[in-house]
CSV table of C-alpha atoms in Angstrom, one decimal:
chain,number,residue,atom,x,y,z
A,1,MET,CA,233.7,120.7,57.8
A,2,LEU,CA,229.9,119.0,58.4
A,3,ASN,CA,227.9,121.8,59.3
A,4,GLY,CA,224.6,120.6,58.2
A,5,SER,CA,224.3,122.7,55.0
A,6,ARG,CA,223.7,119.8,52.5
A,7,LYS,CA,219.9,119.8,51.9
A,8,TYR,CA,218.2,116.7,50.9
A,9,SER,CA,214.9,116.3,48.8
A,10,PRO,CA,213.1,112.9,49.1
A,11,VAL,CA,211.4,111.7,45.8
A,12,PRO,CA,207.7,112.7,46.1
A,13,SER,CA,205.4,109.9,47.0
A,14,SER,CA,201.9,111.3,46.4
A,15,PRO,CA,198.8,109.5,45.5
A,16,ALA,CA,198.8,111.5,41.9
A,17,SER,CA,202.5,110.7,41.1
A,18,ARG,CA,201.6,107.0,41.8
A,19,ALA,CA,198.4,107.1,39.8
A,20,SER,CA,200.2,108.7,36.9
A,21,SER,CA,202.7,105.5,36.5
A,22,SER,CA,201.3,102.7,34.5
A,23,SER,CA,199.3,100.1,36.5
A,24,SER,CA,201.5,97.1,35.2
A,25,SER,CA,204.7,98.5,36.8
A,26,PRO,CA,205.2,97.7,40.3
A,27,PRO,CA,204.8,100.1,43.2
A,28,ALA,CA,207.7,102.0,44.0
A,29,ALA,CA,209.6,101.0,47.3
A,30,PRO,CA,209.5,103.2,50.2
A,31,ARG,CA,212.6,105.3,50.2
A,32,ARG,CA,214.4,105.5,53.3
A,33,SER,CA,214.2,109.1,55.1
A,34,PRO,CA,217.2,111.3,54.6
A,35,ARG,CA,219.7,111.5,57.7
A,36,ALA,CA,219.6,115.0,59.5
A,37,LEU,CA,222.8,116.4,60.2
A,38,ASP,CA,221.4,119.0,62.5
A,39,ARG,CA,219.5,116.6,64.8
A,40,PRO,CA,221.2,116.9,68.4
A,41,GLY,CA,221.5,113.1,69.0
A,42,SER,CA,222.4,111.8,65.5
A,43,LEU,CA,225.7,110.1,65.4
A,44,LEU,CA,226.8,112.4,62.5
A,45,SER,CA,226.1,115.4,64.2
A,46,GLN,CA,228.3,113.9,67.1
A,47,TYR,CA,231.2,113.4,64.8
A,48,GLY,CA,230.5,116.6,63.0
A,49,ALA,CA,231.2,118.6,66.1
A,50,LEU,CA,234.2,116.6,67.1
A,51,LEU,CA,235.9,117.0,63.7
A,52,GLU,CA,235.2,120.8,63.8
A,53,SER,CA,237.4,121.2,66.7
A,54,TYR,CA,240.4,119.8,64.6
A,55,THR,CA,242.6,122.2,62.6
A,56,GLU,CA,242.9,121.5,58.7
A,57,GLY,CA,246.4,120.0,59.3
A,58,GLU,CA,245.2,117.9,61.9
A,59,LEU,CA,242.6,116.5,59.9
A,60,ARG,CA,244.8,115.7,57.0
A,61,ARG,CA,247.1,113.9,59.3
A,62,LEU,CA,244.1,112.0,60.9
A,63,LEU,CA,242.6,111.0,57.7
A,64,GLY,CA,246.0,110.0,56.1
A,65,ALA,CA,246.7,107.8,59.2
A,66,LEU,CA,243.5,106.4,58.9
A,67,VAL,CA,243.9,105.4,54.9
A,68,GLU,CA,247.2,103.9,55.6
A,69,ARG,CA,246.0,101.8,58.4
A,70,ARG,CA,243.0,100.6,56.2
A,71,ARG,CA,245.3,99.9,53.2
A,72,GLY,CA,247.7,98.0,55.5
A,73,ALA,CA,244.9,96.0,57.2
A,74,LYS,CA,243.7,95.0,53.5
A,75,ALA,CA,246.7,93.7,52.2
A,76,GLY,CA,248.8,93.3,55.2
A,77,GLY,CA,247.0,90.7,57.0
A,78,ARG,CA,247.1,88.3,54.0
A,79,ALA,CA,250.9,89.3,53.2
A,80,LYS,CA,251.8,88.9,56.6
A,81,ARG,CA,250.1,85.3,56.9
A,82,ALA,CA,251.6,84.5,53.4
A,83,ARG,CA,255.1,85.4,54.8
A,84,ALA,CA,254.6,83.6,58.0
A,85,ARG,CA,253.9,80.5,56.3
A,86,HIS,CA,257.3,80.7,54.2
A,87,LYS,CA,259.9,81.5,56.9
A,88,PRO,CA,262.7,78.9,56.9
A,89,CYS,CA,263.3,76.4,59.9
A,90,ALA,CA,265.1,78.5,62.2
A,91,LEU,CA,265.9,78.4,66.1
A,92,GLN,CA,263.9,81.0,68.1
A,93,GLN,CA,264.3,81.7,72.0
A,94,LEU,CA,261.7,82.8,74.5
A,95,GLU,CA,262.8,83.9,78.2
A,96,VAL,CA,259.9,82.0,80.4
A,97,SER,CA,259.5,80.7,83.9
A,98,VAL,CA,260.0,77.1,84.8
A,99,SER,CA,256.4,76.7,85.7
A,100,GLU,CA,255.4,78.1,82.2
A,101,LEU,CA,257.0,75.1,80.5
A,102,GLY,CA,254.2,72.9,81.5
A,103,LEU,CA,256.3,70.0,83.0
A,104,GLY,CA,254.8,70.1,86.5
A,105,TYR,CA,257.4,71.9,88.2
A,106,GLU,CA,256.5,74.9,90.4
A,107,SER,CA,259.5,77.6,90.2
A,108,ASP,CA,259.8,81.3,89.7
A,109,GLU,CA,263.3,80.9,88.2
A,110,THR,CA,263.3,81.8,84.5
A,111,VAL,CA,265.1,79.8,81.6
A,112,LEU,CA,266.0,80.7,78.0
A,113,PHE,CA,263.8,78.1,76.3
A,114,ARG,CA,265.0,77.8,72.6
A,115,TYR,CA,262.7,76.1,70.1
A,116,CYS,CA,262.6,75.4,66.4
A,117,SER,CA,259.9,77.2,64.1
A,118,GLY,CA,259.4,77.6,60.2
A,119,THR,CA,258.7,75.6,57.2
A,120,CYS,CA,260.6,72.9,55.5
A,121,ASP,CA,259.3,73.2,51.9
A,122,GLY,CA,262.8,73.4,50.4
A,123,ALA,CA,263.9,70.2,52.0
A,124,LEU,CA,261.0,67.9,50.1
A,125,ARG,CA,262.3,64.7,48.8
A,126,SER,CA,261.0,61.8,46.7
A,127,TYR,CA,259.3,60.2,49.7
A,128,ASP,CA,257.5,63.4,50.7
A,129,LEU,CA,256.2,63.7,47.1
A,130,SER,CA,255.1,60.1,46.8
A,131,LEU,CA,253.2,60.2,50.2
A,132,ARG,CA,251.3,63.5,49.5
A,133,SER,CA,250.4,61.7,46.0
A,134,MET,CA,249.1,58.8,47.8
A,135,ARG,CA,247.2,60.8,50.2
A,136,SER,CA,245.4,63.0,47.5
A,137,SER,CA,244.6,59.5,45.6
A,138,ARG,CA,243.0,58.2,48.9
A,139,ARG,CA,245.4,55.1,48.8
A,140,ILE,CA,246.4,56.2,52.4
A,141,ARG,CA,243.4,57.2,54.3
A,142,LYS,CA,243.4,56.7,58.1
A,143,GLU,CA,246.9,56.9,59.3
A,144,LYS,CA,247.9,60.4,60.5
A,145,VAL,CA,251.2,60.9,58.2
A,146,ARG,CA,252.7,64.1,57.3
A,147,ALA,CA,253.7,64.7,53.6
A,148,ARG,CA,256.4,67.0,54.3
A,149,PRO,CA,259.3,67.0,56.4
A,150,CYS,CA,259.1,69.1,59.9
A,151,CYS,CA,261.3,71.6,61.6
A,152,ARG,CA,262.6,70.0,64.6
A,153,PRO,CA,265.7,70.0,66.8
A,154,LEU,CA,268.6,68.4,65.7
A,155,ALA,CA,270.8,68.7,68.8
A,156,TYR,CA,269.9,70.1,72.2
A,157,ASP,CA,271.4,72.6,74.7
A,158,ASP,CA,272.8,71.5,77.9
A,159,ASP,CA,270.7,70.3,80.8
A,160,VAL,CA,268.8,73.0,82.6
A,161,SER,CA,269.0,72.9,86.5
A,162,PHE,CA,266.7,74.9,89.1
A,163,LEU,CA,265.2,75.2,92.5
A,164,ASP,CA,261.5,74.8,92.8
A,165,THR,CA,259.3,76.6,95.3
A,166,TYR,CA,259.8,74.3,97.8
A,167,ASN,CA,263.7,74.4,97.5
A,168,ARG,CA,264.3,71.0,96.0
A,169,TYR,CA,266.9,70.8,93.1
A,170,TYR,CA,265.7,69.4,89.9
A,171,THR,CA,267.7,68.9,86.5
A,172,VAL,CA,265.8,68.6,83.3
A,173,ASN,CA,267.5,67.2,80.1
A,174,GLU,CA,266.8,67.7,76.4
A,175,LEU,CA,264.8,71.1,77.3
A,176,SER,CA,266.1,73.7,74.6
A,177,ALA,CA,267.1,73.0,71.0
A,178,LYS,CA,270.5,74.0,70.2
A,179,GLU,CA,270.3,73.3,66.5
A,180,CYS,CA,267.3,73.0,64.0
A,181,GLY,CA,266.6,71.2,60.8
A,182,CYS,CA,263.8,69.5,58.6
A,183,VAL,CA,263.3,65.9,59.4
């Protein structure tokens, strides 16, 4: 594959060739020396030796996978972010320990935490459009207001009860969402 058979010939930069050029033109910029594939410590020779150990079919699969990964990385990141912004408001769930909820309880018990996630662009009302216009014209400046509805719980699941690490019994109400909507 890469066996070092390619030969490079640098552009001659002898004093005679420089003298033949007109004195009004700027001197030629120094040229970088060509990379040597046969030099033992060069990065290209290391990869060349690695790639020579593969069969042609393996190389085709490897390069195909790399090309696909590169294509996916270019378009995928932006497309993925664009899709993520336009997911409708919906109920999601996650299994977590009570300690991970951040409410100050120490417990190893797990709960099914349901939450609301998504956008509410379809639920824009005249109020939201007017508020957005007032903010863009700087009539409303300092207040922290949102010019669009938020995806929030409309109803909550039943209360959640658990034992902490000290065998004390607790009940937490309105912990998990039951139904979501744009408010």
